[in-house]
PDB file of C-alpha atoms and ligand atoms in Angstrom:
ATOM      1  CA  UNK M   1     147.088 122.001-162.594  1.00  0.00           C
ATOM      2  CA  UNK M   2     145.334 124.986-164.307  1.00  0.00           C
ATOM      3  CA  UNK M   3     142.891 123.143-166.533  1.00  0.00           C
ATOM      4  CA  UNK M   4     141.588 126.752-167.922  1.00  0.00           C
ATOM      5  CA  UNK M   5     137.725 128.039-167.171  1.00  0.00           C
ATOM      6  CA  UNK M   6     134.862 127.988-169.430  1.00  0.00           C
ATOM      7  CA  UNK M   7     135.039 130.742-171.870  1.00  0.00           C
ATOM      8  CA  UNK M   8     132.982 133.695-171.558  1.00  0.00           C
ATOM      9  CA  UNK M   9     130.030 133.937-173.349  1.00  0.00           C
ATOM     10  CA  UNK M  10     130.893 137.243-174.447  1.00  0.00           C
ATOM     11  CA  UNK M  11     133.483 136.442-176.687  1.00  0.00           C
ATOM     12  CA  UNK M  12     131.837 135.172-179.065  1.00  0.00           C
ATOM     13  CA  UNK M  13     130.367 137.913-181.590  1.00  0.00           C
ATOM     14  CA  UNK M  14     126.106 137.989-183.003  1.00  0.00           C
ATOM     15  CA  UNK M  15     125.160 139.724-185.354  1.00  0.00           C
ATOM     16  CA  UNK M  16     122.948 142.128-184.374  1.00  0.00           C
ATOM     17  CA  UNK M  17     119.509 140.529-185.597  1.00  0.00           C
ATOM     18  CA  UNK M  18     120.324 137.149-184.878  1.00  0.00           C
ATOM     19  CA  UNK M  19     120.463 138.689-181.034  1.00  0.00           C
ATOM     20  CA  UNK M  20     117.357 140.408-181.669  1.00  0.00           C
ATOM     21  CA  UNK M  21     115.567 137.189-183.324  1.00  0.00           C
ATOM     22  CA  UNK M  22     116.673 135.220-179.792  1.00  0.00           C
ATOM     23  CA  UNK M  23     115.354 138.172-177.310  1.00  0.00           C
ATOM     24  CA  UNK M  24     111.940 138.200-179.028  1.00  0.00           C
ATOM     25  CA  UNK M  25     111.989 134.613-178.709  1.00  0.00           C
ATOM     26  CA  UNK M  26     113.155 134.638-175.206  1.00  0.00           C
ATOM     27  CA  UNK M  27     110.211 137.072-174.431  1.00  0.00           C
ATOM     28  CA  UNK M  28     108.033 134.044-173.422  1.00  0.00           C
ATOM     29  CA  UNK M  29     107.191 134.173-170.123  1.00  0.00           C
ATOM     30  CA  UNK M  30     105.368 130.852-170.303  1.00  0.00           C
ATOM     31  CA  UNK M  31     101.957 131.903-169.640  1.00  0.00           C
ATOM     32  CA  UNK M  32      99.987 129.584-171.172  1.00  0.00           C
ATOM     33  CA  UNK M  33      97.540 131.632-173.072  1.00  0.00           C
ATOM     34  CA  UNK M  34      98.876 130.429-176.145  1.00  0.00           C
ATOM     35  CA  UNK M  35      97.279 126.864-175.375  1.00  0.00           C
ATOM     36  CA  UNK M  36      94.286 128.198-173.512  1.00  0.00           C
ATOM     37  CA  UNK M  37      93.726 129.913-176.872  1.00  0.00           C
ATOM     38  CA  UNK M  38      94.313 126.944-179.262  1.00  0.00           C
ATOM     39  CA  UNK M  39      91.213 124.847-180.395  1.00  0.00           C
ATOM     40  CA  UNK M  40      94.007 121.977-179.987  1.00  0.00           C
ATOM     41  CA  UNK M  41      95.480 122.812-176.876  1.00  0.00           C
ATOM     42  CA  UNK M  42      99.114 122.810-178.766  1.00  0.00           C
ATOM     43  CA  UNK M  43     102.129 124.317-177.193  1.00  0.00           C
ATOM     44  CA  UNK M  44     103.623 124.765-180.129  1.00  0.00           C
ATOM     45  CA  UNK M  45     104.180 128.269-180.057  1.00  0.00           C
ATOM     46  CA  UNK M  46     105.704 127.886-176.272  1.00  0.00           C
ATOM     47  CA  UNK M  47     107.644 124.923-176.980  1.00  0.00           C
ATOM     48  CA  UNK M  48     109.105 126.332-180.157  1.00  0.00           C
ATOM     49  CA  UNK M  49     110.350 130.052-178.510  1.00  0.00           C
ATOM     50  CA  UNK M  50     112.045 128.051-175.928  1.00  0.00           C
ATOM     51  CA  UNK M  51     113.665 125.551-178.820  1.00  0.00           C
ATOM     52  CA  UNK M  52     114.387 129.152-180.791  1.00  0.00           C
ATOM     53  CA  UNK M  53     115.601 130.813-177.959  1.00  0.00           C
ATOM     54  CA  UNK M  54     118.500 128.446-177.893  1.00  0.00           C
ATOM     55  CA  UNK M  55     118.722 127.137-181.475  1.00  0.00           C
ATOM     56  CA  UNK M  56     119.665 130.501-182.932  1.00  0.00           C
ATOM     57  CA  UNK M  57     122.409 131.561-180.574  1.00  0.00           C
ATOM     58  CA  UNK M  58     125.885 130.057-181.041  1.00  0.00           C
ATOM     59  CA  UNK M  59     125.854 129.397-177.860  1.00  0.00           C
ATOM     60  CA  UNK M  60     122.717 126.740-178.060  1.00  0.00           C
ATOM     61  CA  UNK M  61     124.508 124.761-180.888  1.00  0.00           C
ATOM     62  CA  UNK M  62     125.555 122.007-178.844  1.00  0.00           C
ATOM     63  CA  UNK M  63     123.075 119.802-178.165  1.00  0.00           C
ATOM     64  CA  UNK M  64     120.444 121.415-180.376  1.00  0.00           C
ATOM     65  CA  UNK M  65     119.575 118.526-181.824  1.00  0.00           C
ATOM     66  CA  UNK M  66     118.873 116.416-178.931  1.00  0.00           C
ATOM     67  CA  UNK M  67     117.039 119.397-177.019  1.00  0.00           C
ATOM     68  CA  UNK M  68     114.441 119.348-180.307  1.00  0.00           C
ATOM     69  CA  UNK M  69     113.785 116.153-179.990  1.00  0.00           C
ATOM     70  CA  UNK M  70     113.352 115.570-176.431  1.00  0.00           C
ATOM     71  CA  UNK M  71     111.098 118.826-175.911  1.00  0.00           C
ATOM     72  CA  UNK M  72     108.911 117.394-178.681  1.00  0.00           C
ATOM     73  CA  UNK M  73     108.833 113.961-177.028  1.00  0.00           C
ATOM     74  CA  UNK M  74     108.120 115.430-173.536  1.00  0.00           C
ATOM     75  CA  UNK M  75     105.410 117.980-175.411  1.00  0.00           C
ATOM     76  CA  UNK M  76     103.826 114.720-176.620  1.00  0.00           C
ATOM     77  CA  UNK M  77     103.710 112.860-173.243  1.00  0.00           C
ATOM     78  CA  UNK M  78     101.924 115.695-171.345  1.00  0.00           C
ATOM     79  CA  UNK M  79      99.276 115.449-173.902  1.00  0.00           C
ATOM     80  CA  UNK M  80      99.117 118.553-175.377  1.00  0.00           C
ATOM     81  CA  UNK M  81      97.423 118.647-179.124  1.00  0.00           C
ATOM     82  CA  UNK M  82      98.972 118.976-182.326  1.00  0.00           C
ATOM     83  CA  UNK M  83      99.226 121.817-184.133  1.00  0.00           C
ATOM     84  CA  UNK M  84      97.248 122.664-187.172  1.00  0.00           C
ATOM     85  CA  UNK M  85      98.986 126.418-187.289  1.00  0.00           C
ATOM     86  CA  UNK M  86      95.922 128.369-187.486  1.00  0.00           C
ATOM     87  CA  UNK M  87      97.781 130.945-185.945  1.00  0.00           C
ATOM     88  CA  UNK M  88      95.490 131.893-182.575  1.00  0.00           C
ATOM     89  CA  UNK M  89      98.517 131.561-180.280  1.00  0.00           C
ATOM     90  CA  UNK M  90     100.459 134.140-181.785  1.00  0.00           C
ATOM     91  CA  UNK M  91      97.454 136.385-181.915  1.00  0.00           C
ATOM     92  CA  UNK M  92      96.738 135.747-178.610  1.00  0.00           C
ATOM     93  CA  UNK M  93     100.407 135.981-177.114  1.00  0.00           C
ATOM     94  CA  UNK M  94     100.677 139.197-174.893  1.00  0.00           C
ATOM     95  CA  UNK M  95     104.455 138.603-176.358  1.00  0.00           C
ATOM     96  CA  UNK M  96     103.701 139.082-179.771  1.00  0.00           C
ATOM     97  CA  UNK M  97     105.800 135.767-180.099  1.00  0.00           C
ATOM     98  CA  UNK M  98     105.887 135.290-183.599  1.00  0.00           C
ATOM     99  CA  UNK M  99     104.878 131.999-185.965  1.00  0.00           C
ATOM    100  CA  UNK M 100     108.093 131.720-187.409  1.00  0.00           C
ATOM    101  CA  UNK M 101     109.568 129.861-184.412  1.00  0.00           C
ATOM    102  CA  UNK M 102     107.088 126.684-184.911  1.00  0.00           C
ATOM    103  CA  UNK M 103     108.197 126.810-188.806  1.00  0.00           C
ATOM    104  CA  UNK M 104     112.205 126.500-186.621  1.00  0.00           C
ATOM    105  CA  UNK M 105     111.468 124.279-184.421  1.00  0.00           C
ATOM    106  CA  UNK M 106     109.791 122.179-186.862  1.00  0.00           C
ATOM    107  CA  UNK M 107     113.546 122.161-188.950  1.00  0.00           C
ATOM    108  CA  UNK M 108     115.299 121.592-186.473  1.00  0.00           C
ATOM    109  CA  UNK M 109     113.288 118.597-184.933  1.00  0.00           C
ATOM    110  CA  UNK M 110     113.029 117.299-188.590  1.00  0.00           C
ATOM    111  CA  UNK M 111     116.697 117.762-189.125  1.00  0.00           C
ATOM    112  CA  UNK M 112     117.175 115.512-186.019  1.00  0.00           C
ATOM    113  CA  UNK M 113     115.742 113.012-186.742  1.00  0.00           C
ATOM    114  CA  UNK M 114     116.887 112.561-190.004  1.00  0.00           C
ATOM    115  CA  UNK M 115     120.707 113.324-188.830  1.00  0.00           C
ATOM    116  CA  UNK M 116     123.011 110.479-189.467  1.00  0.00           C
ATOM    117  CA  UNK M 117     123.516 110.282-185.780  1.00  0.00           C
ATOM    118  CA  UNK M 118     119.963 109.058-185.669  1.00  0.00           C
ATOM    119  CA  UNK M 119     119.148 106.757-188.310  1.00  0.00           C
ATOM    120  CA  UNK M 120     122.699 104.900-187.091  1.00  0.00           C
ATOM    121  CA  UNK M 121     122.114 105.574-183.187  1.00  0.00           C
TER     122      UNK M 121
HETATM  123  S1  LIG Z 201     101.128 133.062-174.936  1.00  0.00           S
HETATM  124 FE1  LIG Z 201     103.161 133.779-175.646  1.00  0.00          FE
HETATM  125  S2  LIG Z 201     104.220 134.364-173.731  1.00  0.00           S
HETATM  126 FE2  LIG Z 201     102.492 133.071-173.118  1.00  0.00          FE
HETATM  127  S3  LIG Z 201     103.371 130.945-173.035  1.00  0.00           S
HETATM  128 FE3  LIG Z 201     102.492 131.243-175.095  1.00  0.00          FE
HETATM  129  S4  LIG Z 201     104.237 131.907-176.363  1.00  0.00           S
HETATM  130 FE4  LIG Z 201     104.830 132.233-174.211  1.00  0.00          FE
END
């Protein structure tokens, strides 16, 4: 029986800058200068263009909640610092990756964990 195929990522239509806002955040290339540069070795700034990266597209709705959660928990238990947004990772990021996606990450891991899912589950 023909059960049908996933559907093609193409279908489904982005605006123009929301494609734009998810390249610049896929730009990472998860060098780590962005820590090496933080007096708190936080990963914020890496961490949150990967959660972005996702988060923004369509495509990364499923699950987004979960994935912001879990790459905060797994950020914690390698030990990096916390963040105290001071801003020398972005400065120092030969991707010019951009502040804004710590402020989204930060939503979206907030909205987790205050999702009825969570304070039920
Ligand atoms: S410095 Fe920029 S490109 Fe390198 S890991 Fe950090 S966010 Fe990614």
């Amino acid at each position: 029986m023909n059960t049908g195929s996933a559907r093609d990522a193409n279908e489904i239509l982005i605006p123009r800058t929301i494609a734009d806002e998810a390249m610049d955040a896929a730009a990472c290339i998860g060098c780590g200068a962005c820590v090496a540069a933080c007096k708190n070795a936080s990963a914020m700034l890496f961490v949150s263009a990967k959660v972005s990266q996702l988060a923004i597209l369509p495509q990364g709705q499923s699950e987004h909640k979960e994935r912001a959660e879990r790459m905060v928990a797994q950020m914690d238990a390698e030990g990096f610092g916390a963040c105290s947004f001071t801003g020398a990772c972005s400065v120092e990021c030969p991707k010019s990756i951009s502040l804004d996606h710590i402020a989204r990450m930060n939503r979206e891991y907030l909205g987790a964990k205050l999702s009825s899912d969570n304070v039920n589950g």
